[in-house]
PDB file of C-alpha atoms and ligand atoms in Angstrom:
ATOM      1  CA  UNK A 856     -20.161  -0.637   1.053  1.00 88.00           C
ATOM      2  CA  UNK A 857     -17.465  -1.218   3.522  1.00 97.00           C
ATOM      3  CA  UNK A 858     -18.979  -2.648   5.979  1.00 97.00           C
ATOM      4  CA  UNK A 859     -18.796  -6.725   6.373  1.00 97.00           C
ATOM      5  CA  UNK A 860     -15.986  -6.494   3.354  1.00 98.00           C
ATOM      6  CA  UNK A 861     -12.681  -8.621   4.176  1.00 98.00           C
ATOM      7  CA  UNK A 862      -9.544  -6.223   3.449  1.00 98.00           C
ATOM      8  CA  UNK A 863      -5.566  -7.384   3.252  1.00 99.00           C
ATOM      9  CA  UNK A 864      -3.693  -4.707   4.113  1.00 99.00           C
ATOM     10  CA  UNK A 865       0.120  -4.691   3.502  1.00 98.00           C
ATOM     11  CA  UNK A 866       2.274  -2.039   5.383  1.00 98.00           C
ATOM     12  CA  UNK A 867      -0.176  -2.511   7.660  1.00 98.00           C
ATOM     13  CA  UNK A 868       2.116  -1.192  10.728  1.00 98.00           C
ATOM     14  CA  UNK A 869       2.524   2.345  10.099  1.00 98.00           C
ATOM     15  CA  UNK A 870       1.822   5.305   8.142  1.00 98.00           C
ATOM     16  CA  UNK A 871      -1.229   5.007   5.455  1.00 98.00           C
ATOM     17  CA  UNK A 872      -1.444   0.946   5.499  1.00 98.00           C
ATOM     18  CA  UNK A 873      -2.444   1.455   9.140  1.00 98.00           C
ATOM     19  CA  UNK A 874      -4.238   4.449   9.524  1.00 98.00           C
ATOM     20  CA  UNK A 875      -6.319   3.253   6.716  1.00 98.00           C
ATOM     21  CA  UNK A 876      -6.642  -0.176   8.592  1.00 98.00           C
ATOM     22  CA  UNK A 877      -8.044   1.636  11.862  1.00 98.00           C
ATOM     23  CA  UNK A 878     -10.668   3.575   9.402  1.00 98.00           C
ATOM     24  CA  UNK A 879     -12.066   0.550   7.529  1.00 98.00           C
ATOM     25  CA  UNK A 880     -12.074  -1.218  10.959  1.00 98.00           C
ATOM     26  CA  UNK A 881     -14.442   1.430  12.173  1.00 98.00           C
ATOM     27  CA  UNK A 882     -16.521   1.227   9.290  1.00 98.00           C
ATOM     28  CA  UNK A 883     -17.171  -2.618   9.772  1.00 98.00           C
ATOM     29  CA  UNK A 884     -14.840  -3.844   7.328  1.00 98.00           C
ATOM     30  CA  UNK A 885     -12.805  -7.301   8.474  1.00 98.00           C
ATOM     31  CA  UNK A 886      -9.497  -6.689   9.074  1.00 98.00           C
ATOM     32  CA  UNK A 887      -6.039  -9.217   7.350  1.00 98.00           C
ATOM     33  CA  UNK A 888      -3.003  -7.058   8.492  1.00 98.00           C
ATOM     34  CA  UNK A 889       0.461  -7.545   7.408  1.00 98.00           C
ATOM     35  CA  UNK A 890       3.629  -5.748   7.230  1.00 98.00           C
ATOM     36  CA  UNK A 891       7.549  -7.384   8.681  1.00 98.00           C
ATOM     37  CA  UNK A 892       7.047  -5.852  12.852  1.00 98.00           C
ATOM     38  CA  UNK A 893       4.812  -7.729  14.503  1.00 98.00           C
ATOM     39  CA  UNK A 894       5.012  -5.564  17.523  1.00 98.00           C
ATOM     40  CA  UNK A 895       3.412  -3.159  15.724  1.00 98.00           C
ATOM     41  CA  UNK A 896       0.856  -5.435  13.781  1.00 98.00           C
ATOM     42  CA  UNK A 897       0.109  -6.042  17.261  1.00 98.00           C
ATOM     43  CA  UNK A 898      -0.629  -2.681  18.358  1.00 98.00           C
ATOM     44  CA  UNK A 899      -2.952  -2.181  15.304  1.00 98.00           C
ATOM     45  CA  UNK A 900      -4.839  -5.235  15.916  1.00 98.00           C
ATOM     46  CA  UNK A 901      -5.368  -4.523  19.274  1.00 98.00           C
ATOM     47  CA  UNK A 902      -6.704  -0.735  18.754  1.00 98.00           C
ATOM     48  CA  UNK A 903      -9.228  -2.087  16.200  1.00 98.00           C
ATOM     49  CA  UNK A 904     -10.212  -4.881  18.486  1.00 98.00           C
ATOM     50  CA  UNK A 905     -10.869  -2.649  21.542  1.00 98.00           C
ATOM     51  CA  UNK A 906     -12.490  -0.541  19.384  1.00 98.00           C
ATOM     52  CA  UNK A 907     -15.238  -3.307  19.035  1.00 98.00           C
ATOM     53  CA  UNK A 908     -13.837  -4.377  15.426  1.00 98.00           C
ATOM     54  CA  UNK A 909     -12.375  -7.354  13.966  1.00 98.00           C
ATOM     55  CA  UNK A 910      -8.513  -7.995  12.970  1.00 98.00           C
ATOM     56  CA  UNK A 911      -6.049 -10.605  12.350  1.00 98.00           C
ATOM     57  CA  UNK A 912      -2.460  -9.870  11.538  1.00 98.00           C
ATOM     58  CA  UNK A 913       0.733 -11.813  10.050  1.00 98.00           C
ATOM     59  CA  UNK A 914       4.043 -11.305   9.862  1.00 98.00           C
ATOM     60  CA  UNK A 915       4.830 -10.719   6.129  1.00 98.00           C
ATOM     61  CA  UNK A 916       7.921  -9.432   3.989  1.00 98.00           C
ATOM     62  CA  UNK A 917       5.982  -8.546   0.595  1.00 98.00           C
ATOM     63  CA  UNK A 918       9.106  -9.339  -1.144  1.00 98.00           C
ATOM     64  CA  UNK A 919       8.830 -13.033  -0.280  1.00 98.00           C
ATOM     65  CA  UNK A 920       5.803 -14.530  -2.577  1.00 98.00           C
ATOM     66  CA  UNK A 921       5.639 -17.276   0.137  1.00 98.00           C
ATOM     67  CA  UNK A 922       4.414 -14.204   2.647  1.00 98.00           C
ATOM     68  CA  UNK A 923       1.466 -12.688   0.587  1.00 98.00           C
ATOM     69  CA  UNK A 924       0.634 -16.600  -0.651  1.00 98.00           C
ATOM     70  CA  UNK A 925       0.049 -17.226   3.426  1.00 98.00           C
ATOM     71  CA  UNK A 926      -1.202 -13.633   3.683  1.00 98.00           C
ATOM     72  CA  UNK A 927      -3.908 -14.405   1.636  1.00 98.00           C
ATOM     73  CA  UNK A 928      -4.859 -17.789   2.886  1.00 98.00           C
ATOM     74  CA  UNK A 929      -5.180 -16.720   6.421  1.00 98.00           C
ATOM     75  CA  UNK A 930      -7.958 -13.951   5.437  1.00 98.00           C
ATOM     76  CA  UNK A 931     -10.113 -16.915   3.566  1.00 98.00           C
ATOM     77  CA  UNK A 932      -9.513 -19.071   6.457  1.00 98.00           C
ATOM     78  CA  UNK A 933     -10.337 -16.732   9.418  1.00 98.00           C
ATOM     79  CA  UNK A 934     -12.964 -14.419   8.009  1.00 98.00           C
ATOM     80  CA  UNK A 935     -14.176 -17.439   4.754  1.00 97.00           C
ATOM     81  CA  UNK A 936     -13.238 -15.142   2.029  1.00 98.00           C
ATOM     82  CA  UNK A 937     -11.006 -12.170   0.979  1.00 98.00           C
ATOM     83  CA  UNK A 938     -12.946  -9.000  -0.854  1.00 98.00           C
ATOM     84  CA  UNK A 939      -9.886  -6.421  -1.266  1.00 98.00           C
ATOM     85  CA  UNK A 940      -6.555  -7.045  -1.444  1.00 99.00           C
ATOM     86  CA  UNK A 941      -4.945  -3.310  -0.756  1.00 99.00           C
ATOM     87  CA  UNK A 942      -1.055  -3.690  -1.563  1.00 99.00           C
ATOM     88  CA  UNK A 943       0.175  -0.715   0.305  1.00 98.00           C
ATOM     89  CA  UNK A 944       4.034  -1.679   1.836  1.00 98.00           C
ATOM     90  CA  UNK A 945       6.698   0.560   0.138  1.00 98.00           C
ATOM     91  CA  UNK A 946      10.342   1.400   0.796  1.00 96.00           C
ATOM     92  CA  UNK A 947      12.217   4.660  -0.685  1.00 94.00           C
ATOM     93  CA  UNK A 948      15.722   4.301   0.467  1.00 93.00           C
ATOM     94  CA  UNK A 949      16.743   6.972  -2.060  1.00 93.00           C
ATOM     95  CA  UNK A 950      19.487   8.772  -3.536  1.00 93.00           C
ATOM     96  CA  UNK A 951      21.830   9.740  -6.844  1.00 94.00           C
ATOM     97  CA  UNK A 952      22.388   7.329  -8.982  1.00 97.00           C
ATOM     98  CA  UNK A 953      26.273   8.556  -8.087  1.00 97.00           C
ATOM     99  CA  UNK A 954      26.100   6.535  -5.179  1.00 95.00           C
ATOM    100  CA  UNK A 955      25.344   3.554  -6.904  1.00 97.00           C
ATOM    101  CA  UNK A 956      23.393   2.049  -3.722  1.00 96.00           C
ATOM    102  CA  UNK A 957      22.608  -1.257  -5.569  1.00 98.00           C
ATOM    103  CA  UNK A 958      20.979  -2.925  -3.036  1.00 97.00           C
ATOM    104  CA  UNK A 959      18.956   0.117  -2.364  1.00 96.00           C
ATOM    105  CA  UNK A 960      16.999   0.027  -6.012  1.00 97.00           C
ATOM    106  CA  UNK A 961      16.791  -3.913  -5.431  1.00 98.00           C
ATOM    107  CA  UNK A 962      14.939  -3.134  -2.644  1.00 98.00           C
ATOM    108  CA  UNK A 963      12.453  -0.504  -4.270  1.00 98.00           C
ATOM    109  CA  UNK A 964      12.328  -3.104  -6.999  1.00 98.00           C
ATOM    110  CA  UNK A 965      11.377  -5.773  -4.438  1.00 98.00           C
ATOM    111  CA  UNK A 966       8.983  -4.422  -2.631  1.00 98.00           C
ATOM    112  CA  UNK A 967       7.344  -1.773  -4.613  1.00 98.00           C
ATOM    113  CA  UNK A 968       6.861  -3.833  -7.966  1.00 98.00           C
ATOM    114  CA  UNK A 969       7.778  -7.358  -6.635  1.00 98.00           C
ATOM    115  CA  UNK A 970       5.714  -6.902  -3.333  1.00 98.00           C
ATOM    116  CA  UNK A 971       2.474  -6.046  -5.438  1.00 99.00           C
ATOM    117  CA  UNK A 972       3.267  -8.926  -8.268  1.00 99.00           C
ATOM    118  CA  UNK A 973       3.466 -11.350  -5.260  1.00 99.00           C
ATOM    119  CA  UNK A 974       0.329  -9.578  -4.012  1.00 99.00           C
ATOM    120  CA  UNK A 975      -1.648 -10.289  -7.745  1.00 99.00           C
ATOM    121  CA  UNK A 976      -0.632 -13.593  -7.947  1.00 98.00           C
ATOM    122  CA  UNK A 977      -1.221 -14.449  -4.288  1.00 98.00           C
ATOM    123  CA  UNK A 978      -5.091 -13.307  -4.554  1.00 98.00           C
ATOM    124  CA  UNK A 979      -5.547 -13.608  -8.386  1.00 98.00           C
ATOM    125  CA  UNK A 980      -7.132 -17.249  -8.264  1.00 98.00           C
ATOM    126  CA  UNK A 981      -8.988 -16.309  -4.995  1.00 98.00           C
ATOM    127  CA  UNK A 982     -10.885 -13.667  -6.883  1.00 98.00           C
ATOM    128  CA  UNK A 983     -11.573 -15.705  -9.827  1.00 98.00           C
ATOM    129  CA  UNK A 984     -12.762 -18.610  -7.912  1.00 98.00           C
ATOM    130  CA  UNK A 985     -15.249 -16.221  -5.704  1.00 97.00           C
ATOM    131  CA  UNK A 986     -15.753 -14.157  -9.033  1.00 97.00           C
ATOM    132  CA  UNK A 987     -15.441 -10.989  -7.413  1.00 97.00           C
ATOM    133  CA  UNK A 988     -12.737  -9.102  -5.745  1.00 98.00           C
ATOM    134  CA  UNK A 989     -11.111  -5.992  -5.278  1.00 98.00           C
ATOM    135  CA  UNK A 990      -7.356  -4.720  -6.026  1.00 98.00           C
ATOM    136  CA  UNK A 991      -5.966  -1.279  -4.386  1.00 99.00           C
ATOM    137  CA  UNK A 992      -2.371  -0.517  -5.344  1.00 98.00           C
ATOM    138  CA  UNK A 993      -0.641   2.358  -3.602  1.00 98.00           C
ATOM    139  CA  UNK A 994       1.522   4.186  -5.919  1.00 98.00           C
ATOM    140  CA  UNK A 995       2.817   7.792  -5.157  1.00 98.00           C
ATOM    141  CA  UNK A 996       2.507  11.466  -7.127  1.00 97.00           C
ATOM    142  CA  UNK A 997       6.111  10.431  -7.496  1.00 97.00           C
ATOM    143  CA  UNK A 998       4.969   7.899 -10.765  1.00 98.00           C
ATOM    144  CA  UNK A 999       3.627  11.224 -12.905  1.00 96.00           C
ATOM    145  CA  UNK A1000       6.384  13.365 -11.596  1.00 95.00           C
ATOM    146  CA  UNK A1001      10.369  12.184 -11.725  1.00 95.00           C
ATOM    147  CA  UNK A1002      12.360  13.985  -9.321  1.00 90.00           C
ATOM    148  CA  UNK A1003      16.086  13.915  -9.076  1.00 94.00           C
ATOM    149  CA  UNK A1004      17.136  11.306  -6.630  1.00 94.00           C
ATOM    150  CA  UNK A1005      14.322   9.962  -6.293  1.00 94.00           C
ATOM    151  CA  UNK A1006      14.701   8.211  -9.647  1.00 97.00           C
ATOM    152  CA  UNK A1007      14.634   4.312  -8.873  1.00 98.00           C
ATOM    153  CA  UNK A1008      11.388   5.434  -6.423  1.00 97.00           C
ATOM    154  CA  UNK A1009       9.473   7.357  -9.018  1.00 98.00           C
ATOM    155  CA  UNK A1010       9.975   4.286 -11.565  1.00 98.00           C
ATOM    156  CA  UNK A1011       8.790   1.481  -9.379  1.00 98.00           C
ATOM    157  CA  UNK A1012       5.918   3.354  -8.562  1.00 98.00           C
ATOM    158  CA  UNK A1013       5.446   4.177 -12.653  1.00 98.00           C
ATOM    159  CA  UNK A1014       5.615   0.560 -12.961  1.00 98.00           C
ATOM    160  CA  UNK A1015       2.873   0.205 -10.203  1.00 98.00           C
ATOM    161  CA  UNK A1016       0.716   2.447 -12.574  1.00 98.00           C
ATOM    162  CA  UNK A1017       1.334   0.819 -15.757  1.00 98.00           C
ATOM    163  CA  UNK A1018       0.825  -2.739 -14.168  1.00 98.00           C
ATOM    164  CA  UNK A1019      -2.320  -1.567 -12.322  1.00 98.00           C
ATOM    165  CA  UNK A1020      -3.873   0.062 -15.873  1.00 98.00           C
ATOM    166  CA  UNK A1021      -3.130  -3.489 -17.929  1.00 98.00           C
ATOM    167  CA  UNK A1022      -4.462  -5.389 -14.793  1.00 98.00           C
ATOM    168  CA  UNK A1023      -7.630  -3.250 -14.464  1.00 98.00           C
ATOM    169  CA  UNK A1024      -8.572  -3.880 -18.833  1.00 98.00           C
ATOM    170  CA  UNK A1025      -7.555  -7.292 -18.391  1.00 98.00           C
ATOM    171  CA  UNK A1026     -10.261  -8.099 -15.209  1.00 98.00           C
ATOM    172  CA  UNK A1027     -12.913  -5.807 -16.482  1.00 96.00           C
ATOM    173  CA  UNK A1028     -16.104  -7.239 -15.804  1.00 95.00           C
ATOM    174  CA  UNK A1029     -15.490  -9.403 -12.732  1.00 95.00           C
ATOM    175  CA  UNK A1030     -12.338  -8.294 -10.785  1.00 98.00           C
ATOM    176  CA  UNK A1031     -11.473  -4.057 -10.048  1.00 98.00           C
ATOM    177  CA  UNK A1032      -8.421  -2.974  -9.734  1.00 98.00           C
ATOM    178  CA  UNK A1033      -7.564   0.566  -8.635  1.00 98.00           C
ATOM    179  CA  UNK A1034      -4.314   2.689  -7.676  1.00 98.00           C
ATOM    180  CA  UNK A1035      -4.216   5.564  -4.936  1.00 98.00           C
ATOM    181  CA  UNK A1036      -1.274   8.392  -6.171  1.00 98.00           C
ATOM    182  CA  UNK A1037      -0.524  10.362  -2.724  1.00 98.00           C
ATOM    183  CA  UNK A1038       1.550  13.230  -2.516  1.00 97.00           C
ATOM    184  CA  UNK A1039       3.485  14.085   0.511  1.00 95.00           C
ATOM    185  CA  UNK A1040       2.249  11.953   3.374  1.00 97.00           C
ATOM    186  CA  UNK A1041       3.016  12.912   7.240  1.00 96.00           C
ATOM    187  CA  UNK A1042       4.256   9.318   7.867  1.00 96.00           C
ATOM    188  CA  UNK A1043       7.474   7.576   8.878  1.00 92.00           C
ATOM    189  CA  UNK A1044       8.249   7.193   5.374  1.00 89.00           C
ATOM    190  CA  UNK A1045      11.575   9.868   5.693  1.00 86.00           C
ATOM    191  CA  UNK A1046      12.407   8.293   8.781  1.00 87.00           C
ATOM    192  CA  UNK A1047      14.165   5.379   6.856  1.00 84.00           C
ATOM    193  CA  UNK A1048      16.254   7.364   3.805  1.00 88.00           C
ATOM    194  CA  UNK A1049      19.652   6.593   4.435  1.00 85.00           C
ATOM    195  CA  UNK A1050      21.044   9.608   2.948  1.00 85.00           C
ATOM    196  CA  UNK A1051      21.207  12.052   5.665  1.00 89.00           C
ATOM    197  CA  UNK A1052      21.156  14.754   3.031  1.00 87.00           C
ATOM    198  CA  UNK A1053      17.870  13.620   0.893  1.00 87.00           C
ATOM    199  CA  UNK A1054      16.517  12.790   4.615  1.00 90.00           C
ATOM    200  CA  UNK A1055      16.883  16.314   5.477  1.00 91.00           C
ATOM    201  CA  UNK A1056      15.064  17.500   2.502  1.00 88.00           C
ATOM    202  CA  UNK A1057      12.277  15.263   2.517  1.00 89.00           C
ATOM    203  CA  UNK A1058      11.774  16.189   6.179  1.00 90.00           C
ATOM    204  CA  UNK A1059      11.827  19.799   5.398  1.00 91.00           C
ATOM    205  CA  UNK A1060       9.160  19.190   2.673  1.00 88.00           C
ATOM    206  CA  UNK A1061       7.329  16.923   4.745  1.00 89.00           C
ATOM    207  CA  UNK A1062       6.798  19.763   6.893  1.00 90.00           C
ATOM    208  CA  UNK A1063       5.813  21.945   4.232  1.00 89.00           C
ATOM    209  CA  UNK A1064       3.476  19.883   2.341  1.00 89.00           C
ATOM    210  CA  UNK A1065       2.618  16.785   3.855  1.00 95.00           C
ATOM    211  CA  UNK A1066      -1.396  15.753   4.388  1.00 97.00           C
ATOM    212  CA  UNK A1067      -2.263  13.283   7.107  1.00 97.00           C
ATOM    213  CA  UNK A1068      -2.002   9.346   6.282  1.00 98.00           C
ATOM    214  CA  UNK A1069      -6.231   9.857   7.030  1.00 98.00           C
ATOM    215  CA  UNK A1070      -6.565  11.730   4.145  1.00 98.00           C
ATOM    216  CA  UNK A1071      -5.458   8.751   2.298  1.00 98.00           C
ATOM    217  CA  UNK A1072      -7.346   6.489   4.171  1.00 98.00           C
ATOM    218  CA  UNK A1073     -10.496   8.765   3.061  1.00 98.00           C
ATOM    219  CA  UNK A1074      -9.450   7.859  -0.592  1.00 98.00           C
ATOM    220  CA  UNK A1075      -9.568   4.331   0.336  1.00 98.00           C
ATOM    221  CA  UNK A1076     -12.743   4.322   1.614  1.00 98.00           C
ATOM    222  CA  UNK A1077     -13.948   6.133  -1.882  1.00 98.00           C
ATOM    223  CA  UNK A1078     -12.639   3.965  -3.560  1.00 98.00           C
ATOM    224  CA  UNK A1079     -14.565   1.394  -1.963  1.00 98.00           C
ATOM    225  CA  UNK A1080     -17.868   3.152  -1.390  1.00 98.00           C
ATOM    226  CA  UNK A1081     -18.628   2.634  -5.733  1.00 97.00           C
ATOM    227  CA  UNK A1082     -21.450   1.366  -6.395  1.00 96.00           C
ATOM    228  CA  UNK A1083     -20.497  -2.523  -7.430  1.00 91.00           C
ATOM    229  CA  UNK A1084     -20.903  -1.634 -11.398  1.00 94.00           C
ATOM    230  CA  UNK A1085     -18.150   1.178 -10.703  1.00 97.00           C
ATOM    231  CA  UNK A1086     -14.200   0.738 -10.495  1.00 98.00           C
ATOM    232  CA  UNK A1087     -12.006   3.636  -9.639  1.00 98.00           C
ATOM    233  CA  UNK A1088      -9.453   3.966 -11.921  1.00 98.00           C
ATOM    234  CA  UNK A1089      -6.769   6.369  -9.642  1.00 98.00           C
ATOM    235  CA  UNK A1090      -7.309   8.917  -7.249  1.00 98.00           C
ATOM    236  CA  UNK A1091      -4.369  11.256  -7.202  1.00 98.00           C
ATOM    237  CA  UNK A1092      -4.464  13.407  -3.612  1.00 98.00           C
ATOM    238  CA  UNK A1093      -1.921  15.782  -2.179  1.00 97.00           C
ATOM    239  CA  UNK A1094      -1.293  18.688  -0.228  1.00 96.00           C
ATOM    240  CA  UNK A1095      -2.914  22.464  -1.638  1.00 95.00           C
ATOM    241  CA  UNK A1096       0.363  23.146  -0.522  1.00 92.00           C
ATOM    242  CA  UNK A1097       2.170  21.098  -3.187  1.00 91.00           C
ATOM    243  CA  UNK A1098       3.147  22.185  -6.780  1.00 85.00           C
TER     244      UNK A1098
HETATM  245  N1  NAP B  36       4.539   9.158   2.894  1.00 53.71           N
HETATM  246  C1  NAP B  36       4.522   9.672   1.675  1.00 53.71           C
HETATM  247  O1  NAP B  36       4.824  10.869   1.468  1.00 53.71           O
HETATM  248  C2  NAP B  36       4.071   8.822   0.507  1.00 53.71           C
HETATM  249  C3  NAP B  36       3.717   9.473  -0.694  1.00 53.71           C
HETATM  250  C4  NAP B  36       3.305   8.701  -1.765  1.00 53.71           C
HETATM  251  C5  NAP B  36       3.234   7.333  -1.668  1.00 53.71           C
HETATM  252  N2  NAP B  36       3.590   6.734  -0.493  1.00 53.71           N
HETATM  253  C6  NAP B  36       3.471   5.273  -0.441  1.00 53.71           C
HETATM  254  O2  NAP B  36       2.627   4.916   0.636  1.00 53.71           O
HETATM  255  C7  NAP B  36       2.911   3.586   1.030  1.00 53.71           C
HETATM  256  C8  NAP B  36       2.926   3.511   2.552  1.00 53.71           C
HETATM  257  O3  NAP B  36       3.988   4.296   3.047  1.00 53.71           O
HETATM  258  P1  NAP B  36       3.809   5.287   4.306  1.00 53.71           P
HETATM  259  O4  NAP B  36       3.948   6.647   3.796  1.00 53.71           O
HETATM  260  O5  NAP B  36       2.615   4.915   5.074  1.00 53.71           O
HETATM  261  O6  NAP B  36       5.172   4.986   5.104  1.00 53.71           O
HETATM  262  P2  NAP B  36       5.481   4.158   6.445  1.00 53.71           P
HETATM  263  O7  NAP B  36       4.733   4.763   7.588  1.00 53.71           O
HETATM  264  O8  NAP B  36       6.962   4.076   6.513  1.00 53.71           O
HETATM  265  O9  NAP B  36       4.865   2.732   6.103  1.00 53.71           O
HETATM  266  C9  NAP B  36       5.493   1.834   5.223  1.00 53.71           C
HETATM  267  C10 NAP B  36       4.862   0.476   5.465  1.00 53.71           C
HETATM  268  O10 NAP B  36       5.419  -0.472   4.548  1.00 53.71           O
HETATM  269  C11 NAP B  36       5.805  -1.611   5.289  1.00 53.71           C
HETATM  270  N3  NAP B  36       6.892  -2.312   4.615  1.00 53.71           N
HETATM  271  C12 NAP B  36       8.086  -1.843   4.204  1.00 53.71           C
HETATM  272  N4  NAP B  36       8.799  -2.830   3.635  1.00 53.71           N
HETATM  273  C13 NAP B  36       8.041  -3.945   3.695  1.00 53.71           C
HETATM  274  C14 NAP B  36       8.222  -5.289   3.285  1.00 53.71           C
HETATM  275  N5  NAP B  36       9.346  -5.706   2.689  1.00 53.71           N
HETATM  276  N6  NAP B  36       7.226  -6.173   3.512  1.00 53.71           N
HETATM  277  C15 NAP B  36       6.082  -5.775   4.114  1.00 53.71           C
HETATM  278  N7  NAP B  36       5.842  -4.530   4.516  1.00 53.71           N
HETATM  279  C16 NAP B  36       6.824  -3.623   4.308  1.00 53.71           C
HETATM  280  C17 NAP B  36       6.195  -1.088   6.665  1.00 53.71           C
HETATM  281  O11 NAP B  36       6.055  -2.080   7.651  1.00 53.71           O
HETATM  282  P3  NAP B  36       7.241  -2.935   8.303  1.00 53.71           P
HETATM  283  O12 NAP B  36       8.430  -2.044   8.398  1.00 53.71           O
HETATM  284  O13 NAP B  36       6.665  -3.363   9.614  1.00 53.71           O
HETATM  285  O14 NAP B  36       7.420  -4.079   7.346  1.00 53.71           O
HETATM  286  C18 NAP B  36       5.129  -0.019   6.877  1.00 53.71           C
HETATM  287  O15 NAP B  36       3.961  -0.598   7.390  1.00 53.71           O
HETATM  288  C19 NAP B  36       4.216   3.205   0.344  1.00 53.71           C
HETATM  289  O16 NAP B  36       3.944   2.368  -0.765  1.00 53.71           O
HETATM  290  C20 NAP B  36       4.754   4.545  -0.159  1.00 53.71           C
HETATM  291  O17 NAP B  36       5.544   4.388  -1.315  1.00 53.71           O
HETATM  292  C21 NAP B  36       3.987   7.444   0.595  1.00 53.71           C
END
């Protein structure tokens, strides 16, 4: 059951994070938001709010372990617990490995295996004290499928798999841990590749392909809707359009 649950979203802002936000809002969940814009956080919180739900939000960089330690604190302090912990945020500033964009995989690194480490060790303790909690990790179709120049992505979000699988058998019993995989999402997501010509293509497939961010959010709300016995393992979703 959703309803009354507390739920940490990072990537909150934008894209699936928030649409999925504005869903579990409506379904009576309570609301920890965070993503780096605040203007935005803002926006969020205020749509769920005037919708007659409830939501907090906090500026947080998921690559700073400080950020998601705070993150979590704030949920247990506002709302006197924290149920899920859904560690959404992602960055895919891709490219060939040709152009040797260094500080581009750091970043993937950072965020998308870094961001949900922080995320795990942030709300670890909190779930083991309340003996009961909830992991979501969003990983991509990208993990199962390597695509050329997309290569740094497609591993982080492997490495979101793998670490979500070990963390799910080591928890078993108490704590559940479970991974969305979506395919091509209409988000902002293309908006920030740097390479004009990947942008171009991802755009172009976007507009082929991609489902809404509340088709996601659906599979979040699945995920959620097990009976307490049950754990989702991964729900891979995308497009009938996409191979
Ligand atoms: N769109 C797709 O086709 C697709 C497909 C498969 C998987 N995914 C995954 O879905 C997740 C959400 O992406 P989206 O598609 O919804 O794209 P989006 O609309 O661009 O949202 C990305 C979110 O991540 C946040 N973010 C980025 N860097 C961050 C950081 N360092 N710290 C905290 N938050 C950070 C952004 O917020 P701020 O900029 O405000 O920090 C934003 O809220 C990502 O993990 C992505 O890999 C997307």
């Amino acid at each position: 059951m959703v309803k009354g649950q507390v739920v940490a979203i990072t990537g909150a802002s934008s894209g699936i994070g928030k649409a999925t936000a504005l869903e579990l809002a409506r379904l009576g969940a309570k609301l920890m938001l965070g993503a780096r814009h605040e203007e935005a956080l803002l926006q969020v919180a205020e749509e769920i709010r005037a919708a007659g739900g409830e939501a907090v939000y906090r500026i947080t960089d998921v690559s700073r372990r400080e950020d998601l330690l705070k993150l979590v604190h704030l949920a247990q302090e506002t709302f006197g617990q924290l149920d899920v912990l859904f560690s959404n945020a992602g960055a895919m500033p891709i490219g060939p490995f040709d152009e040797l964009a260094v500080d581009d995989w750091e970043t993937m690194v950072d965020v998308n295996i870094k961001g949900v480490l922080f995320g795990i060790a942030a709300a670890l303790p909190v779930f083991r004290q309340q003996g009961s909690g909830h992991f979501i990790h969003t990983a991509s179709t990208a993990a199962r499928k390597t695509v050329p120049n997309q290569v740094v992505y497609s591993a982080t979000k492997a490495a979101v798999l793998a670490l979500s699988d070990g963390l799910r058998q080591e928890l078993a019993g108490q704590i559940r841990v479970s991974t969305i995989l979506p395919g091509f999402t209409d988000t902002a997501f293309s908006e920030h590749v740097k390479n004009p010509e990947m942008k171009a293509q991802m755009q172009k497939a976007g507009e082929k392909f991609a489902m809404s961010p509340e088709t996601v959010a659906r599979a979040v709300v699945y995920i959620l809707e097990q009976p307490e016995g049950v754990n989702i393992g991964e729900v891979t979703l995308r497009s009938k359009a996409q191979a």
